[in-house]
Amino acid sequence: MMVAGSFGLQQFSNLRYQYAKKQPVSPEEMKKFGVNMKKRDEVTLETEYDKVKSIDIENWSNKRGPRPWEEGNVINASPAKH
């Protein structure tokens, strides 16, 4: 049991160090895949706070998506009978 635990722990340790060496993706690489990244100066805590502050949280409506057992776009239909 001790030997098997040692081998299992070794595998987990190998995974940890194998994936810890991954480097972040550069903006040039992201452009190759069609993802447009913003510059670091454009996204700050203050700009994101201003976006959230401008949202009207008092007037909202709950929007329900279709369930897997429903057909098509049944959004405003009567509730299902069980």
Short mmCIF file of N, CA, C and O in Angstrom, two decimals:
data_model
loop_
_atom_site.label_atom_id
_atom_site.label_comp_id
_atom_site.label_asym_id
_atom_site.label_seq_id
_atom_site.Cartn_x
_atom_site.Cartn_y
_atom_site.Cartn_z
N MET A 1 0.82 -1.18 0.00
CA MET A 1 0.00 0.00 0.00
C MET A 1 0.87 1.25 0.00
O MET A 1 0.57 2.22 -0.68
N MET A 2 1.94 1.25 0.76
CA MET A 2 2.84 2.39 0.82
C MET A 2 3.52 2.62 -0.53
O MET A 2 3.70 3.75 -0.95
N VAL A 3 3.88 1.53 -1.21
CA VAL A 3 4.55 1.65 -2.50
C VAL A 3 3.59 2.21 -3.55
O VAL A 3 3.93 3.10 -4.32
N ALA A 4 2.36 1.74 -3.54
CA ALA A 4 1.36 2.22 -4.50
C ALA A 4 1.06 3.69 -4.25
O ALA A 4 0.90 4.48 -5.19
N GLY A 5 0.98 4.10 -2.99
CA GLY A 5 0.74 5.50 -2.66
C GLY A 5 1.87 6.38 -3.13
O GLY A 5 1.65 7.51 -3.59
N SER A 6 3.08 5.88 -3.06
CA SER A 6 4.24 6.63 -3.51
C SER A 6 4.20 6.86 -5.02
O SER A 6 4.47 7.96 -5.50
N PHE A 7 3.82 5.82 -5.77
CA PHE A 7 3.72 5.98 -7.22
C PHE A 7 2.59 6.94 -7.61
O PHE A 7 2.72 7.74 -8.53
N GLY A 8 1.47 6.86 -6.90
CA GLY A 8 0.36 7.76 -7.18
C GLY A 8 0.74 9.21 -6.91
O GLY A 8 0.43 10.11 -7.67
N LEU A 9 1.43 9.44 -5.80
CA LEU A 9 1.86 10.78 -5.45
C LEU A 9 2.86 11.31 -6.47
O LEU A 9 2.85 12.50 -6.81
N GLN A 10 3.69 10.44 -6.98
CA GLN A 10 4.67 10.84 -7.99
C GLN A 10 3.97 11.31 -9.26
O GLN A 10 4.36 12.31 -9.85
N GLN A 11 2.91 10.63 -9.66
CA GLN A 11 2.17 11.03 -10.85
C GLN A 11 1.52 12.40 -10.68
O GLN A 11 1.54 13.23 -11.57
N PHE A 12 0.93 12.63 -9.51
CA PHE A 12 0.32 13.94 -9.25
C PHE A 12 1.37 15.05 -9.22
O PHE A 12 1.14 16.15 -9.70
N SER A 13 2.53 14.75 -8.65
CA SER A 13 3.60 15.75 -8.62
C SER A 13 4.09 16.06 -10.03
O SER A 13 4.37 17.22 -10.35
N ASN A 14 4.20 15.04 -10.87
CA ASN A 14 4.62 15.28 -12.25
C ASN A 14 3.63 16.17 -12.99
O ASN A 14 4.03 17.06 -13.74
N LEU A 15 2.34 15.95 -12.79
CA LEU A 15 1.33 16.79 -13.43
C LEU A 15 1.46 18.24 -12.96
O LEU A 15 1.35 19.17 -13.75
N ARG A 16 1.69 18.42 -11.69
CA ARG A 16 1.80 19.77 -11.14
C ARG A 16 2.94 20.53 -11.80
O ARG A 16 2.77 21.67 -12.23
N TYR A 17 4.09 19.93 -11.90
CA TYR A 17 5.23 20.62 -12.47
C TYR A 17 5.15 20.70 -14.00
O TYR A 17 5.69 21.62 -14.60
N GLN A 18 4.49 19.77 -14.62
CA GLN A 18 4.36 19.79 -16.07
C GLN A 18 3.51 20.97 -16.51
O GLN A 18 3.85 21.67 -17.46
N TYR A 19 2.40 21.25 -15.83
CA TYR A 19 1.51 22.31 -16.24
C TYR A 19 1.88 23.66 -15.61
O TYR A 19 1.36 24.69 -16.01
N ALA A 20 2.76 23.67 -14.64
CA ALA A 20 3.19 24.94 -14.03
C ALA A 20 4.12 25.70 -14.96
O ALA A 20 4.30 26.90 -14.82
N LYS A 21 4.71 25.05 -15.94
CA LYS A 21 5.67 25.69 -16.83
C LYS A 21 5.02 26.38 -18.02
O LYS A 21 5.70 26.97 -18.83
N LYS A 22 3.70 26.35 -18.11
CA LYS A 22 3.00 26.97 -19.23
C LYS A 22 3.09 28.48 -19.12
O LYS A 22 2.89 29.06 -18.06
N GLN A 23 3.39 29.13 -20.23
CA GLN A 23 3.50 30.58 -20.27
C GLN A 23 2.20 31.20 -20.74
O GLN A 23 1.44 30.58 -21.47
N PRO A 24 1.91 32.43 -20.33
CA PRO A 24 0.70 33.10 -20.81
C PRO A 24 0.78 33.35 -22.31
O PRO A 24 1.86 33.42 -22.89
N VAL A 25 -0.38 33.48 -22.92
CA VAL A 25 -0.45 33.67 -24.37
C VAL A 25 -0.27 35.15 -24.69
O VAL A 25 -0.86 36.01 -24.05
N SER A 26 0.55 35.43 -25.69
CA SER A 26 0.81 36.82 -26.07
C SER A 26 -0.34 37.33 -26.94
O SER A 26 -1.06 36.56 -27.57
N PRO A 27 -0.52 38.66 -27.01
CA PRO A 27 -1.58 39.22 -27.87
C PRO A 27 -1.40 38.86 -29.35
O PRO A 27 -2.38 38.70 -30.06
N GLU A 28 -0.18 38.70 -29.79
CA GLU A 28 0.05 38.32 -31.19
C GLU A 28 -0.48 36.92 -31.47
O GLU A 28 -1.07 36.66 -32.51
N GLU A 29 -0.28 36.02 -30.51
CA GLU A 29 -0.80 34.66 -30.68
C GLU A 29 -2.32 34.65 -30.65
O GLU A 29 -2.95 33.90 -31.36
N MET A 30 -2.91 35.50 -29.81
CA MET A 30 -4.36 35.57 -29.73
C MET A 30 -4.96 36.12 -31.02
O MET A 30 -6.03 35.69 -31.43
N LYS A 31 -4.29 37.04 -31.67
CA LYS A 31 -4.78 37.59 -32.94
C LYS A 31 -4.81 36.52 -34.01
O LYS A 31 -5.68 36.52 -34.87
N LYS A 32 -3.88 35.57 -33.95
CA LYS A 32 -3.88 34.47 -34.92
C LYS A 32 -5.14 33.63 -34.79
O LYS A 32 -5.64 33.10 -35.76
N PHE A 33 -5.67 33.52 -33.57
CA PHE A 33 -6.87 32.73 -33.32
C PHE A 33 -8.14 33.54 -33.42
O PHE A 33 -9.23 33.04 -33.18
N GLY A 34 -8.02 34.84 -33.75
CA GLY A 34 -9.20 35.68 -33.94
C GLY A 34 -9.74 36.32 -32.68
O GLY A 34 -10.88 36.76 -32.65
N VAL A 35 -8.93 36.40 -31.63
CA VAL A 35 -9.37 37.02 -30.38
C VAL A 35 -8.70 38.38 -30.26
O VAL A 35 -7.47 38.48 -30.32
N ASN A 36 -9.50 39.43 -30.13
CA ASN A 36 -8.96 40.77 -29.99
C ASN A 36 -8.87 41.11 -28.51
O ASN A 36 -9.88 41.22 -27.83
N MET A 37 -7.65 41.29 -28.03
CA MET A 37 -7.44 41.62 -26.63
C MET A 37 -7.29 43.13 -26.49
O MET A 37 -6.70 43.79 -27.35
N LYS A 38 -7.80 43.68 -25.40
CA LYS A 38 -7.64 45.10 -25.12
C LYS A 38 -6.27 45.32 -24.50
O LYS A 38 -5.69 44.43 -23.89
N LYS A 39 -5.78 46.56 -24.63
CA LYS A 39 -4.51 46.90 -24.00
C LYS A 39 -4.72 46.98 -22.50
O LYS A 39 -5.81 47.24 -22.02
N ARG A 40 -3.66 46.78 -21.75
CA ARG A 40 -3.76 46.79 -20.29
C ARG A 40 -4.21 48.15 -19.76
O ARG A 40 -4.84 48.23 -18.72
N ASP A 41 -3.87 49.23 -20.46
CA ASP A 41 -4.27 50.56 -20.01
C ASP A 41 -5.76 50.79 -20.20
O ASP A 41 -6.35 51.62 -19.51
N GLU A 42 -6.39 50.10 -21.15
CA GLU A 42 -7.81 50.30 -21.42
C GLU A 42 -8.70 49.67 -20.35
O GLU A 42 -9.78 50.16 -20.08
N VAL A 43 -8.26 48.60 -19.75
CA VAL A 43 -9.06 47.89 -18.75
C VAL A 43 -8.45 48.14 -17.38
O VAL A 43 -7.44 47.57 -17.01
N THR A 44 -9.11 49.02 -16.63
CA THR A 44 -8.68 49.29 -15.27
C THR A 44 -9.86 49.09 -14.33
O THR A 44 -11.01 48.97 -14.78
N LEU A 45 -9.59 49.08 -13.07
CA LEU A 45 -10.64 48.91 -12.09
C LEU A 45 -11.64 50.06 -12.16
O LEU A 45 -12.84 49.87 -12.05
N GLU A 46 -11.14 51.26 -12.40
CA GLU A 46 -12.01 52.43 -12.46
C GLU A 46 -12.93 52.38 -13.67
O GLU A 46 -14.12 52.70 -13.56
N THR A 47 -12.43 51.98 -14.83
CA THR A 47 -13.28 51.92 -16.03
C THR A 47 -14.35 50.84 -15.88
O THR A 47 -15.50 51.05 -16.27
N GLU A 48 -13.99 49.72 -15.32
CA GLU A 48 -14.98 48.67 -15.12
C GLU A 48 -16.01 49.07 -14.07
O GLU A 48 -17.19 48.76 -14.20
N TYR A 49 -15.59 49.80 -13.04
CA TYR A 49 -16.53 50.29 -12.04
C TYR A 49 -17.51 51.27 -12.66
O TYR A 49 -18.70 51.24 -12.36
N ASP A 50 -17.04 52.13 -13.55
CA ASP A 50 -17.94 53.08 -14.22
C ASP A 50 -18.96 52.35 -15.08
O ASP A 50 -20.12 52.76 -15.15
N LYS A 51 -18.56 51.26 -15.73
CA LYS A 51 -19.51 50.48 -16.53
C LYS A 51 -20.59 49.86 -15.64
O LYS A 51 -21.77 49.91 -15.95
N VAL A 52 -20.18 49.30 -14.53
CA VAL A 52 -21.13 48.65 -13.63
C VAL A 52 -22.02 49.70 -12.96
O VAL A 52 -23.21 49.47 -12.75
N LYS A 53 -21.47 50.84 -12.65
CA LYS A 53 -22.23 51.91 -12.00
C LYS A 53 -23.33 52.44 -12.91
O LYS A 53 -24.39 52.84 -12.44
N SER A 54 -23.12 52.40 -14.22
CA SER A 54 -24.11 52.93 -15.16
C SER A 54 -25.26 51.95 -15.42
O SER A 54 -26.26 52.33 -16.03
N ILE A 55 -25.17 50.73 -14.95
CA ILE A 55 -26.23 49.75 -15.16
C ILE A 55 -27.40 50.04 -14.22
O ILE A 55 -27.20 50.29 -13.03
N ASP A 56 -28.61 50.02 -14.76
CA ASP A 56 -29.81 50.26 -13.96
C ASP A 56 -30.24 48.94 -13.32
O ASP A 56 -30.78 48.07 -13.99
N ILE A 57 -30.00 48.80 -12.02
CA ILE A 57 -30.33 47.54 -11.35
C ILE A 57 -31.71 47.56 -10.71
O ILE A 57 -32.15 46.56 -10.16
N GLU A 58 -32.40 48.68 -10.79
CA GLU A 58 -33.74 48.77 -10.21
C GLU A 58 -34.81 48.26 -11.16
O GLU A 58 -35.81 47.70 -10.74
N ASN A 59 -34.64 48.46 -12.45
CA ASN A 59 -35.64 48.07 -13.45
C ASN A 59 -35.09 46.92 -14.29
O ASN A 59 -34.27 47.14 -15.18
N TRP A 60 -35.50 45.73 -13.98
CA TRP A 60 -35.05 44.55 -14.72
C TRP A 60 -36.20 43.57 -14.80
O TRP A 60 -37.17 43.64 -14.07
N SER A 61 -36.06 42.65 -15.74
CA SER A 61 -37.06 41.59 -15.86
C SER A 61 -36.34 40.25 -15.96
O SER A 61 -35.26 40.14 -16.55
N ASN A 62 -36.94 39.26 -15.37
CA ASN A 62 -36.37 37.93 -15.38
C ASN A 62 -36.63 37.28 -16.74
O ASN A 62 -37.76 37.21 -17.19
N LYS A 63 -35.59 36.81 -17.42
CA LYS A 63 -35.73 36.18 -18.73
C LYS A 63 -35.42 34.71 -18.59
O LYS A 63 -34.37 34.33 -18.10
N ARG A 64 -36.33 33.89 -19.05
CA ARG A 64 -36.22 32.45 -18.89
C ARG A 64 -35.88 31.82 -20.23
O ARG A 64 -36.50 32.11 -21.24
N GLY A 65 -34.91 30.97 -20.24
CA GLY A 65 -34.55 30.24 -21.45
C GLY A 65 -35.33 28.95 -21.55
O GLY A 65 -35.92 28.48 -20.58
N PRO A 66 -35.37 28.37 -22.74
CA PRO A 66 -36.12 27.12 -22.92
C PRO A 66 -35.44 25.96 -22.17
O PRO A 66 -34.22 25.90 -22.07
N ARG A 67 -36.23 25.07 -21.67
CA ARG A 67 -35.72 23.89 -20.99
C ARG A 67 -35.48 22.79 -22.02
O ARG A 67 -36.05 22.80 -23.11
N PRO A 68 -34.62 21.83 -21.71
CA PRO A 68 -34.32 20.78 -22.69
C PRO A 68 -35.54 19.98 -23.11
O PRO A 68 -35.60 19.48 -24.24
N TRP A 69 -36.55 19.85 -22.25
CA TRP A 69 -37.72 19.06 -22.59
C TRP A 69 -38.78 19.86 -23.32
O TRP A 69 -39.77 19.31 -23.74
N GLU A 70 -38.59 21.16 -23.48
CA GLU A 70 -39.55 21.99 -24.19
C GLU A 70 -39.21 22.05 -25.67
O GLU A 70 -38.06 21.89 -26.06
N GLU A 71 -40.22 22.32 -26.48
CA GLU A 71 -40.00 22.40 -27.92
C GLU A 71 -39.76 23.84 -28.33
O GLU A 71 -40.52 24.73 -27.99
N GLY A 72 -38.71 24.06 -29.08
CA GLY A 72 -38.45 25.36 -29.69
C GLY A 72 -38.32 26.49 -28.69
O GLY A 72 -37.77 26.34 -27.61
N ASN A 73 -38.86 27.66 -29.07
CA ASN A 73 -38.76 28.85 -28.25
C ASN A 73 -40.05 29.07 -27.48
O ASN A 73 -40.86 29.91 -27.82
N VAL A 74 -40.26 28.33 -26.44
CA VAL A 74 -41.46 28.46 -25.61
C VAL A 74 -41.07 29.31 -24.41
O VAL A 74 -40.71 28.80 -23.36
N ILE A 75 -41.13 30.63 -24.56
CA ILE A 75 -40.72 31.50 -23.48
C ILE A 75 -41.93 32.01 -22.71
O ILE A 75 -41.95 32.00 -21.49
N ASN A 76 -42.99 32.44 -23.41
CA ASN A 76 -44.14 33.02 -22.74
C ASN A 76 -45.33 32.06 -22.68
O ASN A 76 -46.46 32.48 -22.59
N ALA A 77 -45.07 30.80 -22.72
CA ALA A 77 -46.16 29.82 -22.67
C ALA A 77 -46.57 29.56 -21.23
O ALA A 77 -45.87 29.91 -20.28
N SER A 78 -47.70 28.92 -21.07
CA SER A 78 -48.16 28.59 -19.73
C SER A 78 -47.26 27.51 -19.12
O SER A 78 -46.64 26.73 -19.85
N PRO A 79 -47.19 27.45 -17.79
CA PRO A 79 -46.33 26.44 -17.17
C PRO A 79 -46.79 25.02 -17.46
O PRO A 79 -47.97 24.77 -17.65
N ALA A 80 -45.86 24.12 -17.47
CA ALA A 80 -46.17 22.72 -17.77
C ALA A 80 -46.94 22.10 -16.62
O ALA A 80 -46.72 22.41 -15.45
N LYS A 81 -47.85 21.21 -16.95
CA LYS A 81 -48.63 20.49 -15.92
C LYS A 81 -47.94 19.19 -15.59
O LYS A 81 -47.52 18.45 -16.46
N HIS A 82 -47.83 18.92 -14.32
CA HIS A 82 -47.16 17.68 -13.89
C HIS A 82 -48.15 16.72 -13.33
O HIS A 82 -48.99 16.90 -12.62
#
